[in-house]
Short mmCIF file of C-alpha atoms in Angstrom, two decimals:
data_model
loop_
_atom_site.label_atom_id
_atom_site.label_comp_id
_atom_site.label_asym_id
_atom_site.label_seq_id
_atom_site.Cartn_x
_atom_site.Cartn_y
_atom_site.Cartn_z
CA UNK A 1 145.45 -167.35 264.45
CA UNK A 2 145.37 -167.97 260.69
CA UNK A 3 142.49 -166.30 258.89
CA UNK A 4 140.72 -168.14 256.12
CA UNK A 5 141.13 -166.40 252.78
CA UNK A 6 137.43 -165.65 252.41
CA UNK A 7 136.68 -164.99 256.09
CA UNK A 8 135.87 -161.43 256.99
CA UNK A 9 138.32 -159.84 259.43
CA UNK A 10 136.67 -158.23 262.44
CA UNK A 11 137.95 -155.45 264.66
CA UNK A 12 138.20 -157.94 267.52
CA UNK A 13 140.70 -159.96 265.47
CA UNK A 14 143.27 -157.20 266.01
CA UNK A 15 143.22 -157.81 269.75
CA UNK A 16 145.08 -161.10 270.12
CA UNK A 17 148.37 -160.21 268.37
CA UNK A 18 148.51 -156.87 270.20
CA UNK A 19 147.71 -158.57 273.51
CA UNK A 20 150.44 -161.18 272.98
CA UNK A 21 153.02 -158.53 272.15
CA UNK A 22 152.23 -156.44 275.23
CA UNK A 23 152.38 -159.49 277.49
CA UNK A 24 155.78 -160.39 276.02
CA UNK A 25 156.97 -156.88 276.95
CA UNK A 26 155.98 -157.34 280.59
CA UNK A 27 152.71 -155.35 280.60
CA UNK A 28 149.57 -156.31 282.50
CA UNK A 29 146.88 -156.12 279.81
CA UNK A 30 143.11 -155.65 280.03
CA UNK A 31 140.47 -154.89 277.44
CA UNK A 32 137.39 -152.64 277.51
CA UNK A 33 138.30 -150.69 280.65
CA UNK A 34 136.34 -147.42 280.91
CA UNK A 35 135.69 -147.48 277.14
CA UNK A 36 139.36 -148.06 276.32
CA UNK A 37 139.84 -150.91 273.83
CA UNK A 38 143.13 -152.08 275.36
CA UNK A 39 144.91 -150.92 278.50
CA UNK A 40 148.44 -151.97 279.44
CA UNK A 41 150.24 -151.20 282.69
CA UNK A 42 153.90 -151.65 283.59
CA UNK A 43 154.94 -150.08 286.86
CA UNK A 44 153.44 -146.57 286.81
CA UNK A 45 153.18 -146.40 283.03
CA UNK A 46 149.67 -146.56 281.52
CA UNK A 47 149.35 -147.28 277.81
CA UNK A 48 146.03 -147.18 275.93
CA UNK A 49 145.40 -148.58 272.45
CA UNK A 50 142.30 -147.80 270.39
CA UNK A 51 141.47 -150.20 267.53
CA UNK A 52 139.65 -149.82 264.24
CA UNK A 53 139.87 -151.78 261.01
CA UNK A 54 140.38 -148.53 259.12
CA UNK A 55 141.73 -145.12 259.99
CA UNK A 56 138.89 -142.64 260.53
CA UNK A 57 137.88 -139.55 262.50
CA UNK A 58 136.12 -141.58 265.22
CA UNK A 59 139.37 -143.40 265.94
CA UNK A 60 141.20 -140.08 266.24
CA UNK A 61 138.62 -138.61 268.60
CA UNK A 62 138.74 -141.68 270.83
CA UNK A 63 142.54 -141.69 270.92
CA UNK A 64 142.79 -137.99 271.74
CA UNK A 65 140.31 -138.46 274.58
CA UNK A 66 142.53 -141.21 276.04
CA UNK A 67 145.49 -138.81 276.14
CA UNK A 68 143.79 -137.08 279.08
CA UNK A 69 144.59 -140.09 281.27
CA UNK A 70 147.25 -142.27 279.61
CA UNK A 71 151.00 -141.78 279.38
CA UNK A 72 151.03 -143.11 275.82
CA UNK A 73 148.22 -143.68 273.31
CA UNK A 74 148.36 -145.75 270.13
CA UNK A 75 145.87 -146.34 267.35
CA UNK A 76 145.80 -149.83 265.86
CA UNK A 77 144.42 -150.55 262.38
CA UNK A 78 144.37 -153.37 259.87
CA UNK A 79 147.44 -152.90 257.69
CA UNK A 80 146.21 -151.47 254.36
CA UNK A 81 147.09 -153.17 251.09
CA UNK A 82 150.30 -151.60 249.89
CA UNK A 83 151.31 -150.58 253.41
CA UNK A 84 153.38 -147.38 253.32
CA UNK A 85 152.64 -147.12 249.57
CA UNK A 86 148.87 -147.06 250.04
CA UNK A 87 146.87 -143.92 249.29
CA UNK A 88 146.82 -141.44 252.14
CA UNK A 89 149.43 -143.28 254.22
CA UNK A 90 151.85 -140.35 254.54
CA UNK A 91 149.04 -137.93 255.42
CA UNK A 92 147.71 -140.33 258.05
CA UNK A 93 151.14 -140.74 259.65
CA UNK A 94 151.74 -136.99 259.63
CA UNK A 95 148.42 -136.36 261.37
CA UNK A 96 149.03 -139.03 264.01
CA UNK A 97 152.51 -137.67 264.74
CA UNK A 98 151.08 -134.18 264.93
CA UNK A 99 148.62 -135.42 267.56
CA UNK A 100 151.45 -137.25 269.36
CA UNK A 101 149.81 -140.65 268.84
CA UNK A 102 151.55 -143.92 268.06
CA UNK A 103 150.59 -146.26 265.20
CA UNK A 104 150.22 -150.05 265.21
CA UNK A 105 149.26 -152.15 262.20
CA UNK A 106 148.12 -155.78 262.12
CA UNK A 107 148.18 -157.97 259.01
CA UNK A 108 146.75 -161.45 258.37
CA UNK A 109 148.56 -162.39 255.19
CA UNK A 110 150.83 -165.07 256.60
CA UNK A 111 150.39 -168.18 258.72
CA UNK A 112 149.84 -166.04 261.79
CA UNK A 113 148.86 -162.40 262.31
CA UNK A 114 151.73 -159.92 262.30
CA UNK A 115 151.74 -156.86 264.52
CA UNK A 116 154.03 -153.92 263.77
CA UNK A 117 154.64 -150.75 265.74
CA UNK A 118 155.10 -148.26 262.91
CA UNK A 119 156.06 -145.48 265.33
CA UNK A 120 155.70 -144.65 269.01
CA UNK A 121 154.00 -141.53 270.37
CA UNK A 122 156.47 -138.68 270.49
CA UNK A 123 156.52 -134.96 271.02
CA UNK A 124 155.69 -133.24 267.75
CA UNK A 125 158.17 -130.61 266.65
CA UNK A 126 156.59 -128.46 263.99
CA UNK A 127 158.66 -127.76 260.91
CA UNK A 128 157.61 -125.31 258.22
CA UNK A 129 158.15 -126.14 254.58
CA UNK A 130 159.54 -122.83 253.37
CA UNK A 131 159.23 -123.79 249.70
CA UNK A 132 155.48 -124.43 250.05
CA UNK A 133 155.09 -121.29 252.16
CA UNK A 134 156.82 -119.15 249.52
CA UNK A 135 154.74 -120.72 246.75
CA UNK A 136 151.49 -119.88 248.60
CA UNK A 137 152.58 -116.29 249.21
CA UNK A 138 153.66 -115.87 245.56
CA UNK A 139 150.27 -117.13 244.42
CA UNK A 140 148.46 -114.74 246.78
CA UNK A 141 150.55 -111.78 245.64
CA UNK A 142 149.88 -112.66 242.01
CA UNK A 143 146.10 -112.34 242.33
CA UNK A 144 144.13 -109.11 242.11
CA UNK A 145 140.93 -110.40 243.79
CA UNK A 146 139.51 -113.65 245.12
CA UNK A 147 137.39 -115.05 242.31
CA UNK A 148 137.24 -118.62 243.62
CA UNK A 149 134.86 -120.21 246.11
CA UNK A 150 136.49 -122.20 248.90
CA UNK A 151 135.87 -125.93 248.59
CA UNK A 152 135.27 -125.80 244.84
CA UNK A 153 135.88 -128.92 242.77
CA UNK A 154 135.39 -129.72 239.10
CA UNK A 155 135.51 -126.09 238.05
CA UNK A 156 138.24 -123.91 236.61
CA UNK A 157 140.01 -121.99 239.35
CA UNK A 158 141.39 -118.50 238.99
CA UNK A 159 145.13 -118.78 239.55
CA UNK A 160 147.84 -116.13 239.45
CA UNK A 161 148.99 -117.67 236.15
CA UNK A 162 145.53 -117.39 234.58
CA UNK A 163 145.14 -113.84 235.89
CA UNK A 164 148.53 -112.88 234.47
CA UNK A 165 147.46 -114.36 231.11
CA UNK A 166 144.27 -112.28 231.18
CA UNK A 167 146.33 -109.14 231.87
CA UNK A 168 148.54 -109.89 228.84
CA UNK A 169 145.47 -110.65 226.69
CA UNK A 170 143.88 -107.30 227.59
CA UNK A 171 147.04 -105.46 226.59
CA UNK A 172 147.24 -107.23 223.23
CA UNK A 173 143.52 -106.66 222.73
CA UNK A 174 143.97 -102.89 223.09
CA UNK A 175 147.36 -102.29 221.49
CA UNK A 176 147.68 -105.10 218.95
CA UNK A 177 151.06 -106.71 218.35
CA UNK A 178 153.53 -106.23 221.21
CA UNK A 179 156.85 -107.66 222.37
CA UNK A 180 157.35 -109.27 225.80
CA UNK A 181 159.46 -106.22 226.75
CA UNK A 182 156.65 -103.83 225.87
CA UNK A 183 154.14 -105.95 227.77
CA UNK A 184 156.32 -105.98 230.88
CA UNK A 185 156.55 -102.19 230.67
CA UNK A 186 152.76 -102.24 230.76
CA UNK A 187 153.01 -104.13 234.06
CA UNK A 188 152.38 -107.74 233.00
CA UNK A 189 155.24 -109.08 235.14
CA UNK A 190 158.38 -111.20 234.90
CA UNK A 191 156.58 -114.34 233.70
CA UNK A 192 155.32 -112.63 230.53
CA UNK A 193 157.82 -114.30 228.17
CA UNK A 194 157.15 -117.74 229.66
CA UNK A 195 153.37 -117.32 229.40
CA UNK A 196 153.60 -116.22 225.77
CA UNK A 197 156.04 -118.97 224.79
CA UNK A 198 154.17 -121.82 226.47
CA UNK A 199 150.79 -120.42 225.36
CA UNK A 200 149.05 -122.81 227.77
CA UNK A 201 145.52 -121.53 227.00
CA UNK A 202 146.11 -121.08 223.26
CA UNK A 203 145.36 -117.34 223.47
CA UNK A 204 148.49 -115.96 221.84
CA UNK A 205 150.08 -116.12 218.43
CA UNK A 206 153.71 -115.28 217.61
CA UNK A 207 153.66 -113.26 214.39
CA UNK A 208 157.43 -112.72 214.20
CA UNK A 209 160.51 -112.96 216.37
CA UNK A 210 159.64 -111.18 219.63
CA UNK A 211 156.17 -110.09 218.54
CA UNK A 212 152.84 -111.52 219.69
CA UNK A 213 149.17 -110.89 218.96
CA UNK A 214 145.89 -112.08 220.45
CA UNK A 215 144.04 -115.05 218.99
CA UNK A 216 140.34 -114.61 218.19
CA UNK A 217 139.55 -117.46 220.61
CA UNK A 218 141.03 -115.40 223.46
CA UNK A 219 138.55 -112.59 222.87
CA UNK A 220 135.75 -115.06 223.53
CA UNK A 221 137.57 -116.45 226.56
CA UNK A 222 137.84 -112.97 228.09
CA UNK A 223 134.05 -112.81 228.23
CA UNK A 224 134.18 -115.59 230.85
CA UNK A 225 136.38 -113.37 233.05
CA UNK A 226 134.55 -110.11 232.42
CA UNK A 227 135.10 -108.50 235.84
CA UNK A 228 138.83 -109.17 235.88
CA UNK A 229 139.25 -108.20 232.20
CA UNK A 230 137.51 -104.89 232.89
CA UNK A 231 139.92 -104.25 235.77
CA UNK A 232 142.93 -104.56 233.46
CA UNK A 233 141.24 -102.65 230.64
CA UNK A 234 140.78 -99.70 233.00
CA UNK A 235 144.44 -99.92 234.01
CA UNK A 236 145.62 -99.42 230.43
CA UNK A 237 142.76 -97.23 229.20
CA UNK A 238 144.70 -93.94 229.21
CA UNK A 239 148.08 -95.27 228.07
CA UNK A 240 149.33 -93.82 224.78
CA UNK A 241 150.44 -96.63 222.45
CA UNK A 242 152.89 -94.31 220.69
CA UNK A 243 155.09 -94.52 223.78
CA UNK A 244 155.70 -98.19 223.03
CA UNK A 245 155.95 -98.26 219.23
CA UNK A 246 159.65 -97.48 219.28
CA UNK A 247 160.48 -100.08 221.96
CA UNK A 248 161.51 -103.61 221.04
#
């Protein structure tokens, strides 16, 4: 079944190549049985395939419903341009595997449609990514409060890095020029030297080897984080600067 270049592909066009493959594997195939797009039986095995041109939530819901009755359930979609390199492909495959669903793709680029079983349904064995887990926990531990709103986009988020920078800025604001060692003794943490050296926000100025001061622009920036800045100002309010003057 060769598709004309400018002819729109319909969901029903996916049926024939899938049907032909299942027949070649010895299945008895029927379509639209009890709302199932394709059913295939071999012996006591019942396979159900749900079709959509594109991967979407409706397809997932239909496929998961079919798992109540079928031994194996696949979703079949039109193969996206770029295949495994297309946007969202890895996330889609991960979700399908997590739901123990198989994936079939159909393409119409050649002389005849090509059907591919990308993977079969299989039991999902959950694996934790310890690196990502540790990174999340580090970020949580590095924040004083939750200043963000879940679901936010297109706005500056409060990260542990930004909060750490605000802490350093408040110390320099109060005490003037300080070394990374002095700042760490004030509780600014192990990343102090890196934050000062990279100066990502442009808040700090190195006045000499191992000495930093606060830029005027940072004093304005702190006004945008008033609540958090006040928290750190209170922390250092009663510290005597003379204790640090002799420390490099």
